[in-house]
mmCIF file of C-alpha atoms in Angstrom:
data_model
loop_
_atom_site.group_PDB
_atom_site.id
_atom_site.type_symbol
_atom_site.label_atom_id
_atom_site.label_comp_id
_atom_site.label_asym_id
_atom_site.label_seq_id
_atom_site.Cartn_x
_atom_site.Cartn_y
_atom_site.Cartn_z
ATOM 1 C CA MET A 1 4.371 -13.642 -2.334
ATOM 2 C CA ARG A 2 7.625 -13.492 -0.401
ATOM 3 C CA SER A 3 7.294 -11.103 2.518
ATOM 4 C CA LEU A 4 9.518 -8.163 1.621
ATOM 5 C CA SER A 5 9.167 -5.037 3.715
ATOM 6 C CA PHE A 6 10.403 -2.789 0.904
ATOM 7 C CA GLN A 7 8.697 0.507 1.501
ATOM 8 C CA PHE A 8 6.330 2.266 -0.811
ATOM 9 C CA CYS A 9 8.099 5.517 0.176
ATOM 10 C CA VAL A 10 4.983 7.641 -0.147
ATOM 11 C CA LEU A 11 6.811 10.855 -0.909
ATOM 12 C CA ILE A 12 4.510 13.548 -2.140
ATOM 13 C CA ILE A 13 6.690 15.411 -4.603
ATOM 14 C CA PHE A 14 5.765 18.799 -5.975
ATOM 15 C CA GLY A 15 8.640 18.989 -8.435
ATOM 16 C CA SER A 16 8.516 18.172 -12.130
ATOM 17 C CA LEU A 17 7.561 14.498 -12.169
ATOM 18 C CA LEU A 18 7.234 12.999 -15.615
ATOM 19 C CA ILE A 19 3.547 11.989 -15.621
ATOM 20 C CA PRO A 20 2.088 11.700 -19.157
ATOM 21 C CA ALA A 21 -1.525 11.701 -20.305
ATOM 22 C CA PHE A 22 -2.619 8.413 -18.685
ATOM 23 C CA CYS A 23 -3.597 10.384 -15.587
ATOM 24 C CA HIS A 24 -2.411 13.618 -14.037
ATOM 25 C CA GLY A 25 -2.038 15.352 -10.709
ATOM 26 C CA HIS A 26 -4.119 18.396 -9.865
ATOM 27 C CA ASP A 27 -2.621 21.822 -9.170
ATOM 28 C CA SER A 28 -0.557 21.143 -6.069
ATOM 29 C CA HIS A 29 -1.144 24.576 -4.559
ATOM 30 C CA SER A 30 -4.924 24.302 -4.284
ATOM 31 C CA GLN A 31 -7.112 22.760 -1.570
ATOM 32 C CA LYS A 32 -4.416 22.684 1.107
ATOM 33 C CA PRO A 33 -5.489 21.193 4.435
ATOM 34 C CA HIS A 34 -6.546 23.814 6.974
ATOM 35 C CA LYS A 35 -6.493 21.617 10.058
ATOM 36 C CA HIS A 36 -4.319 18.868 11.467
ATOM 37 C CA VAL A 37 -5.373 15.525 9.954
ATOM 38 C CA PRO A 38 -3.897 12.261 11.288
ATOM 39 C CA LEU A 39 -3.025 9.380 8.958
ATOM 40 C CA PHE A 40 -3.529 5.732 9.900
ATOM 41 C CA VAL A 41 -2.019 3.207 7.491
ATOM 42 C CA PHE A 42 -3.018 -0.433 7.036
ATOM 43 C CA GLY A 43 -1.427 -2.760 4.537
ATOM 44 C CA ASP A 44 1.286 -5.005 3.237
ATOM 45 C CA SER A 45 4.877 -4.562 2.060
ATOM 46 C CA LEU A 46 3.954 -1.635 -0.187
ATOM 47 C CA PHE A 47 3.286 0.497 2.908
ATOM 48 C CA ASP A 48 5.311 -1.265 5.629
ATOM 49 C CA PRO A 49 7.585 1.343 7.318
ATOM 50 C CA GLY A 50 9.536 -1.256 9.281
ATOM 51 C CA ASN A 51 7.042 -3.172 11.420
ATOM 52 C CA ASN A 52 8.432 -6.474 10.197
ATOM 53 C CA LEU A 53 11.824 -5.623 11.676
ATOM 54 C CA TYR A 54 10.258 -6.223 15.094
ATOM 55 C CA LEU A 55 8.646 -9.575 14.291
ATOM 56 C CA ASN A 56 10.273 -12.692 15.700
ATOM 57 C CA THR A 57 9.640 -14.605 12.457
ATOM 58 C CA SER A 58 11.307 -15.174 9.085
ATOM 59 C CA HIS A 59 9.108 -12.426 7.648
ATOM 60 C CA LYS A 60 11.308 -9.756 9.163
ATOM 61 C CA GLU A 61 14.407 -10.579 7.160
ATOM 62 C CA ALA A 62 14.529 -9.522 3.548
ATOM 63 C CA SER A 63 14.340 -5.761 3.397
ATOM 64 C CA ALA A 64 16.446 -5.168 6.496
ATOM 65 C CA TYR A 65 19.481 -5.559 4.280
ATOM 66 C CA TRP A 66 21.188 -3.509 1.601
ATOM 67 C CA PRO A 67 20.364 -2.748 -1.214
ATOM 68 C CA TYR A 68 16.855 -1.972 0.092
ATOM 69 C CA GLY A 69 16.522 1.694 0.928
ATOM 70 C CA GLU A 70 19.836 2.531 -0.729
ATOM 71 C CA THR A 71 18.671 5.934 -1.983
ATOM 72 C CA PHE A 72 16.473 7.063 0.924
ATOM 73 C CA PHE A 73 18.397 7.631 4.156
ATOM 74 C CA LYS A 74 20.255 4.419 3.192
ATOM 75 C CA ARG A 75 17.462 2.342 4.708
ATOM 76 C CA PRO A 76 13.781 1.533 4.067
ATOM 77 C CA THR A 77 11.321 4.117 5.300
ATOM 78 C CA SER A 78 8.196 6.043 4.312
ATOM 79 C CA GLU A 79 7.144 9.662 4.310
ATOM 80 C CA PHE A 80 3.835 11.460 3.828
ATOM 81 C CA MET A 81 3.129 15.034 2.812
ATOM 82 C CA GLU A 82 2.915 17.576 5.658
ATOM 83 C CA LEU A 83 3.248 14.856 8.316
ATOM 84 C CA PRO A 84 6.236 13.563 10.259
ATOM 85 C CA LEU A 85 7.712 10.256 9.147
ATOM 86 C CA THR A 86 4.879 7.867 9.889
ATOM 87 C CA THR A 87 6.030 5.669 12.737
ATOM 88 C CA ALA A 88 5.915 1.894 12.563
ATOM 89 C CA TYR A 89 3.489 0.845 15.282
ATOM 90 C CA LEU A 90 5.855 -1.825 16.613
ATOM 91 C CA GLN A 91 8.865 0.476 16.714
ATOM 92 C CA PRO A 92 10.030 0.888 20.322
ATOM 93 C CA GLY A 93 9.892 4.302 21.914
ATOM 94 C CA THR A 94 7.423 7.142 22.307
ATOM 95 C CA HIS A 95 4.730 7.508 19.629
ATOM 96 C CA ARG A 96 2.766 10.628 18.652
ATOM 97 C CA PHE A 97 -0.481 8.882 17.813
ATOM 98 C CA THR A 98 -2.222 12.226 17.337
ATOM 99 C CA HIS A 99 -0.417 12.256 13.966
ATOM 100 C CA GLY A 100 -1.504 8.676 13.243
ATOM 101 C CA SER A 101 0.361 5.399 12.993
ATOM 102 C CA ASN A 102 1.361 2.770 10.448
ATOM 103 C CA PHE A 103 0.371 -0.867 11.063
ATOM 104 C CA ALA A 104 1.364 -2.291 7.659
ATOM 105 C CA SER A 105 3.383 -5.503 7.467
ATOM 106 C CA GLY A 106 5.265 -7.074 4.587
ATOM 107 C CA GLY A 107 3.520 -10.268 3.490
ATOM 108 C CA ALA A 108 0.273 -9.430 5.323
ATOM 109 C CA GLY A 109 -3.146 -10.208 3.946
ATOM 110 C CA VAL A 110 -6.761 -9.404 4.629
ATOM 111 C CA LEU A 111 -7.168 -12.968 5.892
ATOM 112 C CA ALA A 112 -5.474 -14.020 9.123
ATOM 113 C CA ASP A 113 -4.101 -17.236 7.596
ATOM 114 C CA THR A 114 -2.343 -15.464 4.719
ATOM 115 C CA HIS A 115 1.365 -15.695 5.623
ATOM 116 C CA PRO A 116 1.078 -16.497 9.351
ATOM 117 C CA GLY A 117 3.733 -14.626 11.274
ATOM 118 C CA THR A 118 3.009 -11.311 9.603
ATOM 119 C CA ILE A 119 0.618 -8.672 10.925
ATOM 120 C CA SER A 120 -2.645 -9.600 9.194
ATOM 121 C CA LEU A 121 -5.414 -7.048 8.799
ATOM 122 C CA PRO A 122 -7.336 -8.386 11.840
ATOM 123 C CA LEU A 123 -4.194 -7.927 13.947
ATOM 124 C CA GLN A 124 -3.569 -4.482 12.453
ATOM 125 C CA LEU A 125 -7.119 -3.560 13.403
ATOM 126 C CA SER A 126 -6.505 -4.721 16.971
ATOM 127 C CA TYR A 127 -3.395 -2.518 17.101
ATOM 128 C CA PHE A 128 -5.477 0.418 15.882
ATOM 129 C CA LYS A 129 -7.948 -0.198 18.703
ATOM 130 C CA ASN A 130 -5.045 -0.073 21.161
ATOM 131 C CA VAL A 131 -4.056 3.297 19.706
ATOM 132 C CA VAL A 132 -7.630 4.549 20.140
ATOM 133 C CA LYS A 133 -7.558 3.526 23.811
ATOM 134 C CA GLN A 134 -4.335 5.447 24.347
ATOM 135 C CA LEU A 135 -5.732 8.495 22.576
ATOM 136 C CA LYS A 136 -8.813 8.447 24.787
ATOM 137 C CA GLN A 137 -6.608 8.291 27.881
ATOM 138 C CA LYS A 138 -4.629 11.289 26.643
ATOM 139 C CA LEU A 139 -7.314 13.419 24.985
ATOM 140 C CA GLY A 140 -10.606 12.172 26.399
ATOM 141 C CA GLU A 141 -13.579 10.697 24.535
ATOM 142 C CA VAL A 142 -14.807 13.852 22.787
ATOM 143 C CA LYS A 143 -11.473 15.054 21.393
ATOM 144 C CA THR A 144 -10.516 11.546 20.342
ATOM 145 C CA LYS A 145 -13.796 11.128 18.443
ATOM 146 C CA LYS A 146 -13.200 14.385 16.581
ATOM 147 C CA LEU A 147 -9.619 13.413 15.778
ATOM 148 C CA LEU A 148 -10.716 10.005 14.438
ATOM 149 C CA MET A 149 -13.365 11.648 12.264
ATOM 150 C CA ARG A 150 -10.779 14.019 10.776
ATOM 151 C CA ALA A 151 -8.262 11.247 10.160
ATOM 152 C CA VAL A 152 -7.564 9.527 6.842
ATOM 153 C CA TYR A 153 -7.296 5.736 6.824
ATOM 154 C CA LEU A 154 -5.028 4.527 4.017
ATOM 155 C CA PHE A 155 -5.036 0.903 2.797
ATOM 156 C CA SER A 156 -2.956 -1.228 0.458
ATOM 157 C CA ILE A 157 -3.829 -4.854 1.111
ATOM 158 C CA GLY A 158 -5.228 -7.908 -0.618
ATOM 159 C CA GLY A 159 -2.497 -8.781 -3.089
ATOM 160 C CA ASN A 160 -0.824 -11.304 -0.784
ATOM 161 C CA ASP A 161 -4.125 -13.132 -0.276
ATOM 162 C CA TYR A 162 -4.304 -13.768 -4.015
ATOM 163 C CA PHE A 163 -0.610 -14.592 -4.353
ATOM 164 C CA GLY A 164 -1.028 -17.208 -1.635
ATOM 165 C CA TYR A 165 -4.241 -18.573 -3.124
ATOM 166 C CA SER A 166 -2.789 -18.932 -6.616
ATOM 167 C CA MET A 167 0.277 -20.763 -5.274
ATOM 168 C CA LYS A 168 -1.871 -23.278 -3.386
ATOM 169 C CA ASN A 169 -4.671 -23.584 -5.940
ATOM 170 C CA GLN A 170 -3.151 -23.676 -9.393
ATOM 171 C CA ASN A 171 -5.727 -24.022 -12.165
ATOM 172 C CA ALA A 172 -8.570 -23.270 -9.746
ATOM 173 C CA SER A 173 -12.012 -23.008 -11.312
ATOM 174 C CA GLN A 174 -13.611 -19.657 -12.017
ATOM 175 C CA SER A 175 -16.248 -20.292 -9.359
ATOM 176 C CA SER A 176 -13.591 -21.120 -6.751
ATOM 177 C CA GLN A 177 -11.692 -17.928 -7.552
ATOM 178 C CA THR A 178 -14.893 -15.910 -7.326
ATOM 179 C CA GLN A 179 -15.732 -17.455 -3.960
ATOM 180 C CA PHE A 180 -12.288 -16.640 -2.610
ATOM 181 C CA VAL A 181 -12.480 -13.025 -3.789
ATOM 182 C CA GLY A 182 -15.868 -12.790 -2.095
ATOM 183 C CA MET A 183 -14.394 -14.047 1.188
ATOM 184 C CA VAL A 184 -11.559 -11.507 1.047
ATOM 185 C CA ILE A 185 -13.976 -8.678 0.270
ATOM 186 C CA ARG A 186 -16.356 -9.657 3.088
ATOM 187 C CA ASN A 187 -13.539 -9.621 5.625
ATOM 188 C CA LEU A 188 -12.276 -6.308 4.287
ATOM 189 C CA THR A 189 -15.783 -4.828 4.437
ATOM 190 C CA ASN A 190 -16.163 -5.947 8.044
ATOM 191 C CA ALA A 191 -12.908 -4.186 8.943
ATOM 192 C CA LEU A 192 -14.029 -0.960 7.254
ATOM 193 C CA GLU A 193 -17.378 -1.027 9.036
ATOM 194 C CA GLU A 194 -15.602 -1.544 12.341
ATOM 195 C CA ILE A 195 -13.333 1.454 11.690
ATOM 196 C CA TYR A 196 -16.439 3.501 10.885
ATOM 197 C CA GLN A 197 -18.102 2.464 14.149
ATOM 198 C CA ILE A 198 -14.963 3.502 16.048
ATOM 199 C CA GLY A 199 -15.100 6.923 14.376
ATOM 200 C CA GLY A 200 -13.336 6.714 10.996
ATOM 201 C CA ARG A 201 -14.995 8.526 8.108
ATOM 202 C CA LYS A 202 -12.391 8.945 5.356
ATOM 203 C CA ILE A 203 -11.041 5.805 3.722
ATOM 204 C CA ALA A 204 -8.367 5.746 0.990
ATOM 205 C CA PHE A 205 -7.390 2.662 -0.987
ATOM 206 C CA GLN A 206 -4.599 1.806 -3.334
ATOM 207 C CA ASN A 207 -6.275 -1.057 -5.170
ATOM 208 C CA VAL A 208 -4.553 -4.357 -5.971
ATOM 209 C CA GLY A 209 -1.972 -4.098 -8.736
ATOM 210 C CA PRO A 210 -1.433 -6.270 -11.834
ATOM 211 C CA LEU A 211 -0.306 -9.321 -9.872
ATOM 212 C CA GLY A 212 0.361 -11.458 -12.905
ATOM 213 C CA CYS A 213 2.827 -8.929 -14.302
ATOM 214 C CA VAL A 214 5.173 -8.621 -11.345
ATOM 215 C CA PRO A 215 8.580 -10.100 -12.254
ATOM 216 C CA THR A 216 8.073 -12.999 -9.825
ATOM 217 C CA ASN A 217 4.971 -14.201 -11.667
ATOM 218 C CA ARG A 218 6.205 -13.265 -15.125
ATOM 219 C CA ALA A 219 9.251 -15.498 -14.623
ATOM 220 C CA LYS A 220 6.981 -18.462 -13.889
ATOM 221 C CA THR A 221 5.045 -18.352 -17.159
ATOM 222 C CA GLY A 222 7.988 -19.540 -19.201
ATOM 223 C CA ASN A 223 7.273 -17.248 -22.145
ATOM 224 C CA GLY A 224 7.613 -13.868 -20.438
ATOM 225 C CA ALA A 225 3.902 -13.149 -20.525
ATOM 226 C CA CYS A 226 1.906 -12.021 -17.508
ATOM 227 C CA ALA A 227 0.236 -14.729 -15.421
ATOM 228 C CA GLU A 228 -3.349 -14.089 -16.437
ATOM 229 C CA GLU A 229 -5.117 -15.886 -13.567
ATOM 230 C CA ALA A 230 -3.423 -13.758 -10.915
ATOM 231 C CA SER A 231 -4.269 -10.534 -12.731
ATOM 232 C CA ALA A 232 -7.849 -11.709 -13.291
ATOM 233 C CA MET A 233 -8.347 -12.186 -9.547
ATOM 234 C CA ALA A 234 -6.904 -8.725 -8.911
ATOM 235 C CA LYS A 235 -9.423 -7.277 -11.378
ATOM 236 C CA MET A 236 -12.286 -9.102 -9.670
ATOM 237 C CA HIS A 237 -11.136 -7.813 -6.301
ATOM 238 C CA ASN A 238 -10.843 -4.233 -7.523
ATOM 239 C CA ALA A 239 -14.319 -4.252 -9.094
ATOM 240 C CA ALA A 240 -15.827 -5.664 -5.899
ATOM 241 C CA LEU A 241 -13.920 -3.161 -3.743
ATOM 242 C CA ALA A 242 -15.249 -0.245 -5.787
ATOM 243 C CA ASN A 243 -18.814 -1.525 -5.328
ATOM 244 C CA VAL A 244 -18.319 -2.013 -1.585
ATOM 245 C CA LEU A 245 -16.989 1.506 -1.030
ATOM 246 C CA LYS A 246 -19.772 3.042 -3.118
ATOM 247 C CA ASN A 247 -22.326 1.114 -1.075
ATOM 248 C CA LEU A 248 -20.759 2.147 2.228
ATOM 249 C CA GLN A 249 -20.883 5.796 1.163
ATOM 250 C CA THR A 250 -24.584 5.385 0.395
ATOM 251 C CA ARG A 251 -25.577 3.866 3.715
ATOM 252 C CA LEU A 252 -23.068 5.308 6.208
ATOM 253 C CA PRO A 253 -23.514 9.026 6.978
ATOM 254 C CA GLY A 254 -20.341 11.053 6.491
ATOM 255 C CA PHE A 255 -18.402 8.200 4.844
ATOM 256 C CA LYS A 256 -16.010 9.395 2.106
ATOM 257 C CA TYR A 257 -13.493 7.397 0.117
ATOM 258 C CA SER A 258 -10.733 7.427 -2.448
ATOM 259 C CA ILE A 259 -9.520 4.653 -4.749
ATOM 260 C CA PHE A 260 -6.173 5.036 -6.479
ATOM 261 C CA ASP A 261 -6.181 2.836 -9.594
ATOM 262 C CA TYR A 262 -2.832 1.225 -8.901
ATOM 263 C CA TYR A 263 -3.671 -1.642 -11.259
ATOM 264 C CA ASN A 264 -4.038 0.362 -14.465
ATOM 265 C CA THR A 265 -1.561 3.088 -13.552
ATOM 266 C CA LEU A 266 1.199 0.574 -12.878
ATOM 267 C CA SER A 267 0.225 -1.535 -15.905
ATOM 268 C CA ASP A 268 0.756 1.486 -18.137
ATOM 269 C CA LYS A 269 4.258 1.995 -16.726
ATOM 270 C CA ILE A 270 5.073 -1.690 -17.241
ATOM 271 C CA ASN A 271 3.832 -1.708 -20.832
ATOM 272 C CA HIS A 272 5.086 1.753 -21.836
ATOM 273 C CA PRO A 273 8.070 2.526 -19.597
ATOM 274 C CA SER A 274 9.588 5.181 -21.875
ATOM 275 C CA LYS A 275 6.457 7.344 -21.510
ATOM 276 C CA TYR A 276 7.368 7.746 -17.863
ATOM 277 C CA GLY A 277 11.127 8.095 -18.206
ATOM 278 C CA PHE A 278 12.044 4.446 -17.587
ATOM 279 C CA LYS A 279 14.133 2.130 -19.751
ATOM 280 C CA GLU A 280 12.849 -1.209 -18.447
ATOM 281 C CA GLY A 281 9.330 -2.225 -17.403
ATOM 282 C CA LYS A 282 9.487 -6.009 -17.088
ATOM 283 C CA SER A 283 12.749 -7.016 -15.419
ATOM 284 C CA ALA A 284 13.706 -5.974 -11.882
ATOM 285 C CA CYS A 285 16.769 -3.917 -11.008
ATOM 286 C CA CYS A 286 17.760 -6.312 -8.226
ATOM 287 C CA GLY A 287 17.679 -10.071 -8.069
ATOM 288 C CA SER A 288 18.663 -13.232 -9.909
ATOM 289 C CA GLY A 289 17.228 -15.566 -12.517
ATOM 290 C CA ALA A 290 14.746 -14.698 -15.239
ATOM 291 C CA TYR A 291 13.695 -11.037 -15.031
ATOM 292 C CA ARG A 292 15.801 -10.816 -11.839
ATOM 293 C CA ALA A 293 12.650 -12.004 -10.153
ATOM 294 C CA SER A 294 14.110 -13.493 -6.959
ATOM 295 C CA ASN A 295 16.733 -13.212 -4.207
ATOM 296 C CA CYS A 296 17.231 -9.440 -4.146
ATOM 297 C CA GLY A 297 19.635 -8.708 -1.300
ATOM 298 C CA GLY A 298 20.780 -12.310 -1.219
ATOM 299 C CA GLN A 299 19.091 -12.903 2.137
ATOM 300 C CA GLY A 300 16.879 -15.974 1.986
ATOM 301 C CA PHE A 301 14.711 -17.496 4.682
ATOM 302 C CA GLY A 302 16.606 -19.151 7.510
ATOM 303 C CA GLY A 303 19.653 -16.941 7.011
ATOM 304 C CA THR A 304 20.715 -18.476 3.703
ATOM 305 C CA THR A 305 22.761 -16.289 1.361
ATOM 306 C CA THR A 306 22.348 -16.340 -2.421
ATOM 307 C CA LYS A 307 23.944 -14.437 -5.294
ATOM 308 C CA PHE A 308 22.084 -11.608 -6.954
ATOM 309 C CA GLU A 309 22.631 -8.822 -9.462
ATOM 310 C CA LEU A 310 22.009 -5.111 -8.918
ATOM 311 C CA CYS A 311 21.510 -2.635 -11.742
ATOM 312 C CA SER A 312 23.644 0.508 -11.786
ATOM 313 C CA ILE A 313 20.753 2.992 -12.112
ATOM 314 C CA PRO A 314 17.589 1.861 -10.255
ATOM 315 C CA GLY A 315 15.684 4.866 -11.610
ATOM 316 C CA ASP A 316 15.829 3.332 -15.092
ATOM 317 C CA TYR A 317 13.586 0.490 -13.891
ATOM 318 C CA VAL A 318 9.919 0.295 -12.955
ATOM 319 C CA TRP A 319 10.634 -2.714 -10.695
ATOM 320 C CA PHE A 320 13.243 -2.786 -7.962
ATOM 321 C CA ASP A 321 12.788 -6.450 -7.058
ATOM 322 C CA GLY A 322 10.423 -9.289 -7.937
ATOM 323 C CA GLY A 323 7.343 -7.615 -6.520
ATOM 324 C CA HIS A 324 8.069 -3.986 -5.608
ATOM 325 C CA THR A 325 8.597 -0.871 -7.676
ATOM 326 C CA THR A 326 11.622 1.438 -7.512
ATOM 327 C CA GLU A 327 11.741 4.635 -5.514
ATOM 328 C CA ARG A 328 11.396 6.643 -8.723
ATOM 329 C CA ALA A 329 8.273 4.734 -9.740
ATOM 330 C CA ASN A 330 6.939 5.118 -6.195
ATOM 331 C CA ARG A 331 7.357 8.885 -6.345
ATOM 332 C CA GLN A 332 5.307 9.055 -9.527
ATOM 333 C CA LEU A 333 2.647 6.760 -8.109
ATOM 334 C CA ALA A 334 2.546 8.670 -4.820
ATOM 335 C CA GLU A 335 1.861 11.958 -6.589
ATOM 336 C CA LEU A 336 -1.200 10.396 -8.215
ATOM 337 C CA LEU A 337 -2.335 8.722 -4.998
ATOM 338 C CA TRP A 338 -2.214 12.119 -3.313
ATOM 339 C CA ASN A 339 -3.251 14.457 -6.078
ATOM 340 C CA GLY A 340 -4.466 12.452 -9.088
ATOM 341 C CA THR A 341 -7.316 13.378 -11.402
ATOM 342 C CA PRO A 342 -10.574 11.327 -11.356
ATOM 343 C CA ASN A 343 -9.473 8.976 -14.141
ATOM 344 C CA CYS A 344 -6.903 7.446 -11.787
ATOM 345 C CA THR A 345 -7.886 8.527 -8.238
ATOM 346 C CA ALA A 346 -11.601 8.819 -7.543
ATOM 347 C CA PRO A 347 -14.097 9.979 -6.415
ATOM 348 C CA HIS A 348 -11.658 11.961 -4.242
ATOM 349 C CA ASN A 349 -7.889 11.939 -4.103
ATOM 350 C CA ILE A 350 -6.156 11.822 -0.743
ATOM 351 C CA LYS A 351 -5.362 15.514 -0.781
ATOM 352 C CA GLN A 352 -9.085 16.198 -1.033
ATOM 353 C CA LEU A 353 -9.802 13.802 1.806
ATOM 354 C CA PHE A 354 -7.302 15.698 3.934
ATOM 355 C CA GLY A 355 -9.264 18.858 3.107
ATOM 356 C CA HIS A 356 -12.669 17.350 3.972
ATOM 357 C CA MET A 357 -13.565 18.201 7.547
ATOM 358 C CA GLU A 358 -16.434 16.898 9.568
#
């Protein structure tokens, strides 16, 4: 998947979001955190707050340009409930790591060789270790350990691994797909165990979305249907991830987790947009070609410029570009990530993880 740093804009909204019966948010006034809880974010373009702007590669280009971020401070960014704007780790200047940090990178994967030039999960983990060293220098070992145990570790990663695999291995056998999913999951599990050993106890995941139904893949099928192989691998990944997290909770004392069912929640918006206040669930607001699936912003790799179309009301669309949802869709999704009921965010939602103290 093209490395767009369009932000997930995790805005926890307590206004009247239109969220029908598929899944709901809990009462927003209950279970408020009683103690400062840092947030460390790992992931891809869905959570990238601008790290790719500081990469000396082609992966930094796309979302640095209008129309990305047009309705939020006129630029891409991200925000989390009751925390300052979560700083991009690579952003120059002073960082308040006691509030956490965001290591996510557009185009990044769990595997180091997924989109070289981005900040892969192994590199994100190394950055996190650097943060831990700085915290220990500032706070000392004991206070740092307590802070890391209170913290929430939020992930959205894996989709780019499967995008890359499907592009290179068209018509791959079922066994080959299963083997690849297993490799991704093993590497992801190793990272989670390492975070636990460092002190992390509360892990939150947005699982992999319906990859075959993003406009980019839909445009490739020729008949407007979803690309079934890509979605099938996402389903395999999500089932394996759920098993891994359940197992880690069983064998690691104090380990707690949350999985937001991004796959099914987003699929419902795509298939039934009017239920959620949208007019269009398949085509993107911004881009060119079938389903406006490509070239949003007109900034290609190597500085090339291409024509694109931009809808007049982005909030009418589920998709902003070929692989990323609009700010309005993100607000609805963020509410459920933070405060969703067990049928879409389980066994805890992130708000509950913020309330769980050691």
